[in-house]
Structure formats: structure tokens, C-alpha cells
Coordinates of C-alpha atoms in Angstrom, one line a residue:
X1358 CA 0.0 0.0 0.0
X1359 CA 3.1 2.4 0.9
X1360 CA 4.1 1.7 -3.2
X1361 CA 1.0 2.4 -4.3
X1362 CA 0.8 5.6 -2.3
X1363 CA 4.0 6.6 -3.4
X1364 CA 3.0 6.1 -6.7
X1365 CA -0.1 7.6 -7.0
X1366 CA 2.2 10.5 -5.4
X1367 CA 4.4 10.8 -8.0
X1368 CA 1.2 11.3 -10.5
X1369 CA 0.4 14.0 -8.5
X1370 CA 3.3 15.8 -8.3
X1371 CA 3.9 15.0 -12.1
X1372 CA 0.3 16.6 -13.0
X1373 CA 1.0 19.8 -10.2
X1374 CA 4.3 20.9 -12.7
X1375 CA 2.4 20.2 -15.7
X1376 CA -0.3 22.6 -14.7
X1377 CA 1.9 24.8 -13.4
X1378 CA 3.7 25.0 -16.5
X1379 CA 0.7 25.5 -18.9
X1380 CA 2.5 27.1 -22.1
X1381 CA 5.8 25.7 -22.2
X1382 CA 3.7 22.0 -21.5
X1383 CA 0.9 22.8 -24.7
X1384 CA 4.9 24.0 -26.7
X1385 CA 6.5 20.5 -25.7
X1386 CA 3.4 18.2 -26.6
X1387 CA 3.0 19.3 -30.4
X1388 CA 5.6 17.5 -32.0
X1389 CA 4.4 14.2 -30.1
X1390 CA 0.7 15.5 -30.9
X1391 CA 1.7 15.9 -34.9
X1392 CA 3.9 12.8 -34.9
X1393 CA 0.6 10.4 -33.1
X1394 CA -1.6 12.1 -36.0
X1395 CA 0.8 11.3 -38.6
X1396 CA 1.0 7.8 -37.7
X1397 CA -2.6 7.1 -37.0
X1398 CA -4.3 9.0 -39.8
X1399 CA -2.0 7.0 -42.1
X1400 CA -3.1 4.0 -41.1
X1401 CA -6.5 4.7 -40.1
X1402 CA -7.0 6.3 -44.1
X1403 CA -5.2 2.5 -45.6
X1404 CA -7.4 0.4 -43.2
X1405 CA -10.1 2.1 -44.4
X1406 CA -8.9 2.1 -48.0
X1407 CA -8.0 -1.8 -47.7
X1408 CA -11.3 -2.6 -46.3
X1409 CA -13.4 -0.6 -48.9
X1410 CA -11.2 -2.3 -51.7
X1411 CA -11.8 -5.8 -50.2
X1412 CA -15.6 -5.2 -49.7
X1413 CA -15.7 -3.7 -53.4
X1414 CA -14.0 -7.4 -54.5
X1415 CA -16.7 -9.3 -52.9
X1416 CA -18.5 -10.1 -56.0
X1417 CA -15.6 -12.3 -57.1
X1418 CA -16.4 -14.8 -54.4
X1419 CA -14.4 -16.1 -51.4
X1420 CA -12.5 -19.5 -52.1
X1421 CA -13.0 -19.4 -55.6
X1422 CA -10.8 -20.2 -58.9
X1423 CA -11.5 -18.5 -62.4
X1424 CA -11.0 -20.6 -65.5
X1425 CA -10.4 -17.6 -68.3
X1426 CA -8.2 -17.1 -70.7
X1427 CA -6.5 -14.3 -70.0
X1428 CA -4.0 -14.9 -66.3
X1429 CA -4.0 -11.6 -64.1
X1430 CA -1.2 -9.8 -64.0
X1431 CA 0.0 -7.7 -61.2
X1432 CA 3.8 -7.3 -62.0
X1433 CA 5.1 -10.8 -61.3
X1434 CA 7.5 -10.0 -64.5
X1435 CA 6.6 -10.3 -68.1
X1436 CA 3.0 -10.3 -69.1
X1437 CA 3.2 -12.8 -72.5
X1438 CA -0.2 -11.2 -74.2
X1439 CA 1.1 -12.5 -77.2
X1440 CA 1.3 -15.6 -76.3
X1441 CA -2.2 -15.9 -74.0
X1442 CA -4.0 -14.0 -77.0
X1443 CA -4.0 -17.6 -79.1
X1444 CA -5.5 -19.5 -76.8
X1445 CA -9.2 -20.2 -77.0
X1446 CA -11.8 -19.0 -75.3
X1447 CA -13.9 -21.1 -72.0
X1448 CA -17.1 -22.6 -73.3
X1449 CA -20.2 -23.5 -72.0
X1450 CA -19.3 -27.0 -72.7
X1451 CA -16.4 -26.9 -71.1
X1452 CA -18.2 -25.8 -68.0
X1453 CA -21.0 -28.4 -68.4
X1454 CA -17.6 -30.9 -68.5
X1455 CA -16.5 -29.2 -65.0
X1456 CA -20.2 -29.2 -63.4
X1457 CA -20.2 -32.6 -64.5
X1458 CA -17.2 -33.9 -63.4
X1459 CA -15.6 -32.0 -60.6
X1460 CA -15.3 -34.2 -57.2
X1461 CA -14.1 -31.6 -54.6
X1462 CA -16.2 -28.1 -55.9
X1463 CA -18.9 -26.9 -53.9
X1464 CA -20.0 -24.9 -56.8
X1465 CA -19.5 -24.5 -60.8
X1466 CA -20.9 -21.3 -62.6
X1467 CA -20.2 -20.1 -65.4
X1468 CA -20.9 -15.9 -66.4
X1469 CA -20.4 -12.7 -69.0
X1470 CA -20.7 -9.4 -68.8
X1471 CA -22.1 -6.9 -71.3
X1472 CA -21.6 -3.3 -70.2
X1473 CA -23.5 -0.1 -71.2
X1474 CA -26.4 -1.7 -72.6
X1475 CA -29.4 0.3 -72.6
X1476 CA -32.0 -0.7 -70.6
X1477 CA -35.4 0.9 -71.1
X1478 CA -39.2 1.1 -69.4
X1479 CA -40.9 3.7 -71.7
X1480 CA -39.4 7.0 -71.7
X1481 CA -37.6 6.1 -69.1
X1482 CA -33.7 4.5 -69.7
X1483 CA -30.2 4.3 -68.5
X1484 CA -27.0 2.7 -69.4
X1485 CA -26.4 -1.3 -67.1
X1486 CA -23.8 -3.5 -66.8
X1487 CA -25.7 -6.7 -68.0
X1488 CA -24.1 -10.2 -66.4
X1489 CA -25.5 -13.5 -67.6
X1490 CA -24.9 -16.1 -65.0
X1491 CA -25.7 -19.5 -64.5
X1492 CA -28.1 -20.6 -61.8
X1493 CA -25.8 -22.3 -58.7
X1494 CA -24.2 -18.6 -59.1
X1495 CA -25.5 -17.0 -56.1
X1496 CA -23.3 -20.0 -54.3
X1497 CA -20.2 -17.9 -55.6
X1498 CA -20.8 -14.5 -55.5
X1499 CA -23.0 -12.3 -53.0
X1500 CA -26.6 -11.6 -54.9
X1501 CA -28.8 -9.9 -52.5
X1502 CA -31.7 -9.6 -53.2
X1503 CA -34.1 -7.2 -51.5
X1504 CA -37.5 -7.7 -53.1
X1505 CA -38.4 -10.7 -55.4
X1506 CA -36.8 -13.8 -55.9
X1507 CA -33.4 -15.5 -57.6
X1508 CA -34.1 -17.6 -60.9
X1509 CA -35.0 -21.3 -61.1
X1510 CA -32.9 -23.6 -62.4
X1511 CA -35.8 -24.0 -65.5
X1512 CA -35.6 -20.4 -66.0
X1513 CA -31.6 -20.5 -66.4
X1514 CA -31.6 -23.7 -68.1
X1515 CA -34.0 -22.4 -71.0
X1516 CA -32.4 -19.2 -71.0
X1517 CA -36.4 -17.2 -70.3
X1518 CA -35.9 -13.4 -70.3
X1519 CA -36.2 -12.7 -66.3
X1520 CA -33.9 -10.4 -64.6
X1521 CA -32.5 -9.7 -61.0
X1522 CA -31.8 -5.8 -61.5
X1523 CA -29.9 -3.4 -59.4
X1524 CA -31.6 -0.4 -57.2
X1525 CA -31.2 2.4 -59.3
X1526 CA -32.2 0.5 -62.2
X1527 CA -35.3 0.2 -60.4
X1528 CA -35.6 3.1 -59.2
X1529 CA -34.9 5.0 -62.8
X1530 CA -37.4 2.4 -64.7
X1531 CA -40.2 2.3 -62.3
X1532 CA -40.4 5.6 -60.3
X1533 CA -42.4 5.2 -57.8
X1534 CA -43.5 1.7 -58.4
X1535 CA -43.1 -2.0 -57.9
X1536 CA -41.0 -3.2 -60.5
X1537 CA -41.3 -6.7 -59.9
X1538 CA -43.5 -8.5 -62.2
X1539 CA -43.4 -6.2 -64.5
X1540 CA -41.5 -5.8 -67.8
X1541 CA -38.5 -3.6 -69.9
X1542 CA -36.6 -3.9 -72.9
X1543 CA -32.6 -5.1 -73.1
X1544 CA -31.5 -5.4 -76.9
X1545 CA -35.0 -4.8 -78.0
X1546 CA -36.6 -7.9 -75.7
X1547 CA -38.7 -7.9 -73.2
X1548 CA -38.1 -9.2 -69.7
X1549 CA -39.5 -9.5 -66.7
X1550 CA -38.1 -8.3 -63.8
X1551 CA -38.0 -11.3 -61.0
X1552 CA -36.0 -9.3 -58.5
X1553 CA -34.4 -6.6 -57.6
X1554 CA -31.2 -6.4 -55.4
X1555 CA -30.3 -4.7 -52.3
X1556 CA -29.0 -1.2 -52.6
X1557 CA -25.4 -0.8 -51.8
X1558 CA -24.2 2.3 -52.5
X1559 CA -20.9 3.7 -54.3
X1560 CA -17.8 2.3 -53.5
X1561 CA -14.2 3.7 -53.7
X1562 CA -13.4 0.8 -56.5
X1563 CA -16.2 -0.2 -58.2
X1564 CA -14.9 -3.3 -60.5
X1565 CA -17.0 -4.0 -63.5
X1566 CA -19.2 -0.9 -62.2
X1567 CA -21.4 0.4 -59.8
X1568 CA -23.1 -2.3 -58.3
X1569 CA -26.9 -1.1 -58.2
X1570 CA -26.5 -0.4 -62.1
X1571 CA -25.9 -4.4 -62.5
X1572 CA -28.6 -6.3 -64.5
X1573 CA -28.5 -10.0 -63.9
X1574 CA -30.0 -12.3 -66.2
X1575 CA -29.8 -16.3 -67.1
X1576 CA -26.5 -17.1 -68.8
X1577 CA -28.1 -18.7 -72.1
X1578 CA -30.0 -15.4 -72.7
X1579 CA -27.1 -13.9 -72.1
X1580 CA -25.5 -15.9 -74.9
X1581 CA -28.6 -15.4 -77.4
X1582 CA -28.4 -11.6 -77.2
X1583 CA -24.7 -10.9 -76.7
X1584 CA -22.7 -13.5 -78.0
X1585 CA -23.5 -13.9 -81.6
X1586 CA -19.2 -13.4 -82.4
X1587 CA -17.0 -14.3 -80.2
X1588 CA -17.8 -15.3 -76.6
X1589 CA -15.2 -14.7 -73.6
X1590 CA -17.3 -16.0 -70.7
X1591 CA -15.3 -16.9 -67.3
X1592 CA -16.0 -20.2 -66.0
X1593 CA -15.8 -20.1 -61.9
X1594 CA -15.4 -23.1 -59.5
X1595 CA -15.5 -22.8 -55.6
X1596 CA -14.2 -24.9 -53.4
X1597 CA -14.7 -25.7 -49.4
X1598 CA -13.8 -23.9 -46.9
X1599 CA -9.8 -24.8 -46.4
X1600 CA -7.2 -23.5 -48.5
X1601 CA -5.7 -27.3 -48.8
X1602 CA -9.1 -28.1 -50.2
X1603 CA -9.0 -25.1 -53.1
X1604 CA -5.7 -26.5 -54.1
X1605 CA -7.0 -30.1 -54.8
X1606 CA -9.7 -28.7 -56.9
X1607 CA -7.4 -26.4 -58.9
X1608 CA -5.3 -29.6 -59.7
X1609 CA -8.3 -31.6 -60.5
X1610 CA -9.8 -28.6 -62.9
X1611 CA -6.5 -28.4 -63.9
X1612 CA -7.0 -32.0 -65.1
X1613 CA -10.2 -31.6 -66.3
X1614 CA -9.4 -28.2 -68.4
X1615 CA -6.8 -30.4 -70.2
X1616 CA -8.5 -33.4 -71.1
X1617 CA -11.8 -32.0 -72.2
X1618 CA -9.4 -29.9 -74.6
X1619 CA -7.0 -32.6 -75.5
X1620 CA -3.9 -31.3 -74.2
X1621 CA -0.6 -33.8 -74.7
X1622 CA 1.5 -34.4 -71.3
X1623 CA 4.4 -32.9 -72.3
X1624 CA 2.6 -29.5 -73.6
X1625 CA 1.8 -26.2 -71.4
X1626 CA -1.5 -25.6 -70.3
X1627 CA -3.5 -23.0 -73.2
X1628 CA -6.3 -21.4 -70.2
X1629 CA -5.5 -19.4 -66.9
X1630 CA -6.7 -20.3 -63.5
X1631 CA -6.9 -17.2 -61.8
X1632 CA -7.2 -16.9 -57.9
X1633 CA -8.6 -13.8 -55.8
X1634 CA -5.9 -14.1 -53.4
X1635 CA -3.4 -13.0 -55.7
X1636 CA -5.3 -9.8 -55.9
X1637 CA -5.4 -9.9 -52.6
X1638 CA -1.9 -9.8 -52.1
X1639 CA -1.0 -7.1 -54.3
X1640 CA -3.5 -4.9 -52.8
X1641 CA -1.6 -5.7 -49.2
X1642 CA 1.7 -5.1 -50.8
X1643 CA 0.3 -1.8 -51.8
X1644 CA -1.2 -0.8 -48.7
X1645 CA 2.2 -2.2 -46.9
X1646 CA 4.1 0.9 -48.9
X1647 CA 2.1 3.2 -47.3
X1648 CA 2.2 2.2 -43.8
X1649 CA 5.9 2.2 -44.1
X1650 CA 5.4 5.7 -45.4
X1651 CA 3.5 6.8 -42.4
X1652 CA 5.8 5.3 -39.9
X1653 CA 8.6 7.4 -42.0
X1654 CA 6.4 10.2 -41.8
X1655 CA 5.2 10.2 -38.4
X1656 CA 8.7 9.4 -36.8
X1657 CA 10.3 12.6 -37.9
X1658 CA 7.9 13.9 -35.8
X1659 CA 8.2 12.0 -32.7
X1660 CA 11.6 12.5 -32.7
X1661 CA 11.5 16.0 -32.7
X1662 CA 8.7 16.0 -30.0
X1663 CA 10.3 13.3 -27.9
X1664 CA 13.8 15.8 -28.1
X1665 CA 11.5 18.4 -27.1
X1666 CA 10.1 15.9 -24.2
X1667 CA 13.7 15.3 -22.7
X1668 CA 14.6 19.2 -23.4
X1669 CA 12.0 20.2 -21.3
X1670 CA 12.3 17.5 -18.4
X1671 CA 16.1 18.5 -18.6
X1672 CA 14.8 21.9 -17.5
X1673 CA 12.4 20.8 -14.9
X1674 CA 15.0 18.7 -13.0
X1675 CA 16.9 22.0 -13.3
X1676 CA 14.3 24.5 -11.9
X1677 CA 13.1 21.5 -9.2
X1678 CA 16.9 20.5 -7.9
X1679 CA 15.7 22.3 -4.3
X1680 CA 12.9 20.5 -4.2
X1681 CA 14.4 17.2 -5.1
X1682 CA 16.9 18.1 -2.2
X1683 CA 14.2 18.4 0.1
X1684 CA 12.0 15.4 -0.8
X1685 CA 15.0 13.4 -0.5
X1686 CA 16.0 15.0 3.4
X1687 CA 12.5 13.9 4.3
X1688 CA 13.6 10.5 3.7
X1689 CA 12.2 10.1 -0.6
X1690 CA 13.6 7.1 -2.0
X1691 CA 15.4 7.3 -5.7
X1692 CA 12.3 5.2 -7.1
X1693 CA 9.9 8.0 -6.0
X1694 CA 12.2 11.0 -7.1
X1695 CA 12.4 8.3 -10.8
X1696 CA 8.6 7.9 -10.9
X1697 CA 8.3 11.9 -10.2
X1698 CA 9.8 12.7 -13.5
X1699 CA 9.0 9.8 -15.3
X1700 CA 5.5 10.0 -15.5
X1701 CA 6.1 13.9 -16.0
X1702 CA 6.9 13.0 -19.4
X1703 CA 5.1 9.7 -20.1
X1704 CA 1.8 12.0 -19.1
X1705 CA 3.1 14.7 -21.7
X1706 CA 3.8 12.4 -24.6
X1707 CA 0.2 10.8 -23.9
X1708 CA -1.4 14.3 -23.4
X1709 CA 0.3 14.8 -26.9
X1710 CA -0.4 11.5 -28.5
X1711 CA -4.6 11.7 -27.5
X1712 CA -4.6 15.0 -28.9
X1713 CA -3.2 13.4 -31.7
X1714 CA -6.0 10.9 -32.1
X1715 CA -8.7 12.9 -31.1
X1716 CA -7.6 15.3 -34.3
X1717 CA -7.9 11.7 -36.3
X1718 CA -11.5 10.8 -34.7
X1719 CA -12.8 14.2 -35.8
X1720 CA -11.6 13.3 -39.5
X1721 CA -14.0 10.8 -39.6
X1722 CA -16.6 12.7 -39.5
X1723 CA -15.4 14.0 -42.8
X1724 CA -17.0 13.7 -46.0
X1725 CA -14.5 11.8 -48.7
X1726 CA -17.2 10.4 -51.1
X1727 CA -17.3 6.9 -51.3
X1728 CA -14.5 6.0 -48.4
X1729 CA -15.7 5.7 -45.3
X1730 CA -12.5 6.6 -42.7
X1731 CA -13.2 4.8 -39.5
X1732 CA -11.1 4.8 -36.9
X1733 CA -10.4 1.2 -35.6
X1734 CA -9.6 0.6 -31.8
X1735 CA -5.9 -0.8 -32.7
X1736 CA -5.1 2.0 -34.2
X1737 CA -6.0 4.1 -30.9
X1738 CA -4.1 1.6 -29.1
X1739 CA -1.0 1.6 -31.1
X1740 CA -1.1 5.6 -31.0
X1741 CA -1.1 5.2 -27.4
X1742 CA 1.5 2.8 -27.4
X1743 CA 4.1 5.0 -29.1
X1744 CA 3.3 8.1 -26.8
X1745 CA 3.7 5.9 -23.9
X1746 CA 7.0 4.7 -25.3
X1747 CA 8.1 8.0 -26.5
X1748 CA 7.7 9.5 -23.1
X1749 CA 9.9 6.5 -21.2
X1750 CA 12.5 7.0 -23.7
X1751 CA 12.6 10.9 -23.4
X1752 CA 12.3 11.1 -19.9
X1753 CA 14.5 8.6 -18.6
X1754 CA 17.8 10.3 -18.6
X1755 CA 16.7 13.2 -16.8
X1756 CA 14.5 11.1 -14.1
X1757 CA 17.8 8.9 -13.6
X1758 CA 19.8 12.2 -13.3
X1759 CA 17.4 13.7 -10.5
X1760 CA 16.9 10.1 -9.0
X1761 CA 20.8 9.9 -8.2
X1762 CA 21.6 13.5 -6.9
X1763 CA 22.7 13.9 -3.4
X1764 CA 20.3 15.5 -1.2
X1765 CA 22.8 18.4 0.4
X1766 CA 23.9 19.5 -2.9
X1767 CA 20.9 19.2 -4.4
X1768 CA 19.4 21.8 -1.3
X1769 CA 22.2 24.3 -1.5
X1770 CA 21.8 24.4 -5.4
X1771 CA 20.7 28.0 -6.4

């Protein structure tokens, strides 16, 4: 209890010279104050920017593989176009063959995108991004659906003229109505509208477009109005939950891919199986540049606060030597006389550093567009963190300094 006492003594006496010290104590904590809101902002704006990204890449599916032509490249070397740009094309046989065949998928879907095509309800009409898709797609991909119903395996199968369509296609066609039930024209047909999907807003990236401007429709009336040259559908294949359990079924559509197009042993593979992690990693390399920039940033700053920090404590064991003479007389260990001065400064470097992060909370409340900042509890607790450190680091010389003097010189100091 006497530790504790003496502790809770030492805040005390630290808080009595920060008060009493009011401007040169709001002069000392900036540097820590800009360094903290450096650091945090930085990675407050990438965690935000990584998890809009990710959320934006949820159409793709989680555990999936694409079977396309074309591999994705994200600078792992030399992209041979010239070489990928002779291979053929997936088929819809060749995804029959999969959904056939495959052992280890949970799902096989096959789709195609068509983008600005006009979609029209009278005088009313706007530009879509139009994606046929088999029916077991809503296994892949996240299809929300808000009012209506997904398509039966009949209607996908025979290719009728329904459609799933985004909120502000709904909203632009049928002002003011119920859309569902009711019909619009795509390529000069008519269909119906079965459902219509949740609304979700902009995003920061929005890959193959906005996402309430998406038109879903059955793959094979996809294929009747859109793919009278050339078709470049992407076949998709997800697997269970494990990562072991995605690799077995790559290798077995791997297999599959290369019997169904006659492909000799010794001979490369002609398709690309593409996976969202490597996406995924390029996007965290990314992000990992710019944390390192905002450590690089932000520790300019610290320094110069923390220098500031032990300048100032310098001072105070200087101006306080009488008192630390005294306090020592009356019988004040060296821990206490440490403590004293040490959580003087870790109290300033934290003063500095929630400053800091309360300047980063009030960004939030910011308007950027699509991105929405928030400000994640590790973040707080790594800002924190630093101050804390920062202030032991600063003030530790000087504490040690006052902690060892000898009380009679310390008293007769002027």
C-alpha cells in the first residue's frame, strides 16, 4: 500500500508541474501531438482504404478459382499477351464438363458481362452493366436480393428473359412503383423483372461498375443476345472452406481443363486459372508501402517532440533540484524521485499523443465520397502505445539524473 501511495504521489506531483507550467507544456506536446496524428491518420485512411477495396472485391467470391483465358497480371515479371491472345476462349461446354465432373467443388458457374447496354421502361432508360450467370451462381458470388426472388434452375436452363436488377435501375425504370413483375426492354426484348437487389451504394473501386446499375439475367439469354461473335465467358469453380481443399480442386480442374481440350502431357496448359488471393496480395503489398510511409512520416515527428520531451524534463530537474533536495531530506527514495519525473513526461507524450488521435477521430466525420475513414480501436491503441514509449524514452535520462543526486547538494543548489 506504501508503493501504491507513493506512486499515485508521483502522478500527483507530475500533473502539479504540468499545470503549473501551462504554455511551455501545450509547446512541448505538439511535436508528439503531430507525430501520433501522422502515424494514426495514415493507417487509419489505408485500413479504411483496404477494407473498402476488399468489400468492393466481394463479388468475385471467397475461395473461388477462375477458369479464363487471359491470367491476371500484377507485375510478377513479363506479361506474355502475345502468347495468351492464341488460346481459346472457356465454353459453355467446357463448364458443363466441369459441373459434370468436378469431385471436390462446392459450386461451378459459369458468367459474362455486357456493359452499357441500354436498358429501357418507356421513356424512361439508362446505361447497365448486363451479367449472364448460370443458376448455382448465387453460391459464388453475393446476390442480395431485397425484393423478389433469384431464378430457377428451369428459367436459367432455358435461357427465359427474367432479370434480378440493381436499385437504381429500379428506381430510374419504375419511379415510384413496384417493378417486380413487371417488364422492360434489353436489346429490344422484353423481360420481366423477378427481382431486384439490395441497394449498396458507391464504393471507392467499383470493379465492373457500380453495383446497383448491374442487371442480372440467365447465362443462355445472355448468350442469345450478346454473344452472336466471339464469346469470352469466365467459367468459376468454388471450393470448401480450407485453402488445402481449393488446391485439390485447382489440380483436378486443372485435369479436367486439359483433357476435355486434348492437351498432350508434355505440352503447357492453353487457359488461366486465376485466384482472388493474388489480388489480394497485391493490394496488401500496396497498402504495406504506405504504412511504411507513415511510420517514415510520423517518426520525424516523434523525434522532434520526444527531443523536445527530454529538453523540457532537462529543464524541470533543473528549476526542481531544491525541491528534489528536500523530498530526498525527508527521507524520498530514488524510485519516487524516478517515478516523479517519469511520468512527468510519459503524461506529456500521452497528453500529446490523444490529442493526436482525437484530431484523427474528428476526421472521420469528414465527408471523402465513397470511403468511409473509420477509426479502428488498434489504431487508438497503437497511438497510445508510441506516446507511452516515447515518453519513457525521453524522460528517462533526466528522471535517472534527479533520482541519483545527493540531497545536500541538491538543497544548496541555487
Amino acid at each position: 500500500m506504501k508503493f501504491i501511495r507513493q506512486i499515485l504521489e508521483s502522478f500527483r506531483f507530475a500533473w502539479q508541474a504540468l499545470r503549473g507550467n501551462l504554455t511551455r507544456t501545450i509547446l512541448s506536446l505538439l511535436g508528439v501531438t503531430v507525430g501520433i496524428f501522422a502515424i494514426v491518420a495514415v493507417f487509419t485512411i489505408v485500413d479504411s482504404l483496404e477494407r473498402n477495396i476488399k468489400e468492393s472485391m466481394s463479388f468475385i467470391g471467397d475461395k473461388v478459382i477462375y477458369v479464363q483465358k487471359w491470367p491476371w497480371g500484377f507485375g510478377n515479371g513479363e506479361y506474355a499477351w502475345w502468347r495468351y491472345f492464341q488460346w481459346p476462349d472457356p465454353s459453355y461446354r467446357e463448364y458443363k464438363y466441369l459441373y459434370d465432373n468436378l469431385e471436390n467443388a462446392s459450386a461451378v458457374a459459369i458468367m459474362d458481362f455486357k456493359g452499357n447496354a441500354t436498358v429501357k421502361n418507356g421513356s424512361n432508360s439508362m446505361n447497365a452493366l448486363i451479367q449472364g450467370i448460370s443458376y448455382n451462381y448465387n453460391e459464388i458470388s453475393d446476390i442480395t436480393i431485397a425484393d423478389g426472388r433469384y431464378f430457377s434452375p428451369i428459367e436459367t436452363d432455358a435461357g427465359r428473359q427474367v432479370a434480378i436488377i440493381g436499385a437504381d435501375i429500379a428506381e430510374t425504370l419504375f419511379p415510384g412503383g413496384n417493378p417486380l413483375g413487371k417488364e422492360f426492354k434489353l436489346a429490344g426484348n422484353r423481360f420481366v423483372v423477378a427481382g431486384v437487389q439490395e441497394k449498396k451504394g458507391e464504393s471507392l473501386i467499383e470493379f465492373g461498375g457500380p453495383p446497383d446499375t448491374k442487371c442480372f439475367i440467365p447465362y443462355n439469354a445472355f448468350a442469345k443476345l450478346f454473344q452472336s461473335g466471339r464469346p469470352n465467358p469466365d467459367i468459376v469453380v468454388k471450393g470448401y472452406e480450407s485453402d488445402e481443399g481449393l488446391y485439390e480442386v485447382e489440380a483436378e480442374v486443372t485435369g479436367l481443363m486439359r483433357t476435355i481440350r486434348g492437351i498432350k502431357p508434355r505440352d503447357d496448359n492453353n487457359f488461366s486459372i486465376n485466384r482472388p488471393e493474388a489480388a489480394a496480395q497485391a493490394i496488401s503489398g500496396l497498402f504495406g508501402v504506405l504504412t511504411l510511409a507513415g511510420w517514415v512520416i510520423g517518426s520525424f515527428s516523434i523525434l522532434v517532440g520526444g527531443f523536445g520531451i527530454a529538453n523540457i524534463m532537462f529543464v524541470s530537474v533543473k528549476e526542481r533540484t531544491n525541491l528534489i533536495g528536500i523530498q530526498k531530506s525527508l527521507g524520498a527514495k530514488n524510485y519516487f524521485i524516478l517515478c516523479q519525473f517519469l511520468f512527468e513526461a510519459v503524461m506529456l507524450s500521452l497528453v500529446g499523443g490523444l490529442v493526436g488521435i482525437f484530431i484523427v477521430y474528428l476526421l472521420t466525420f469528414m465527408p471523402l465520397g465513397s470511403l468511409e475513414v473509420v477509426l479502428l480501436p488498434k489504431n487508438v491503441a497503437l497511438g497510445l502505445g508510441v506516446s507511452s514509449v516515447i515518453g519513457i524514452l525521453s524522460g528517462i535520462v533526466p528522471a535517472m539524473l534527479a533520482a541519483r543526486m545527493d540531497p545536500v547538494e541538491a538543497i544548496r543548489a541555487k
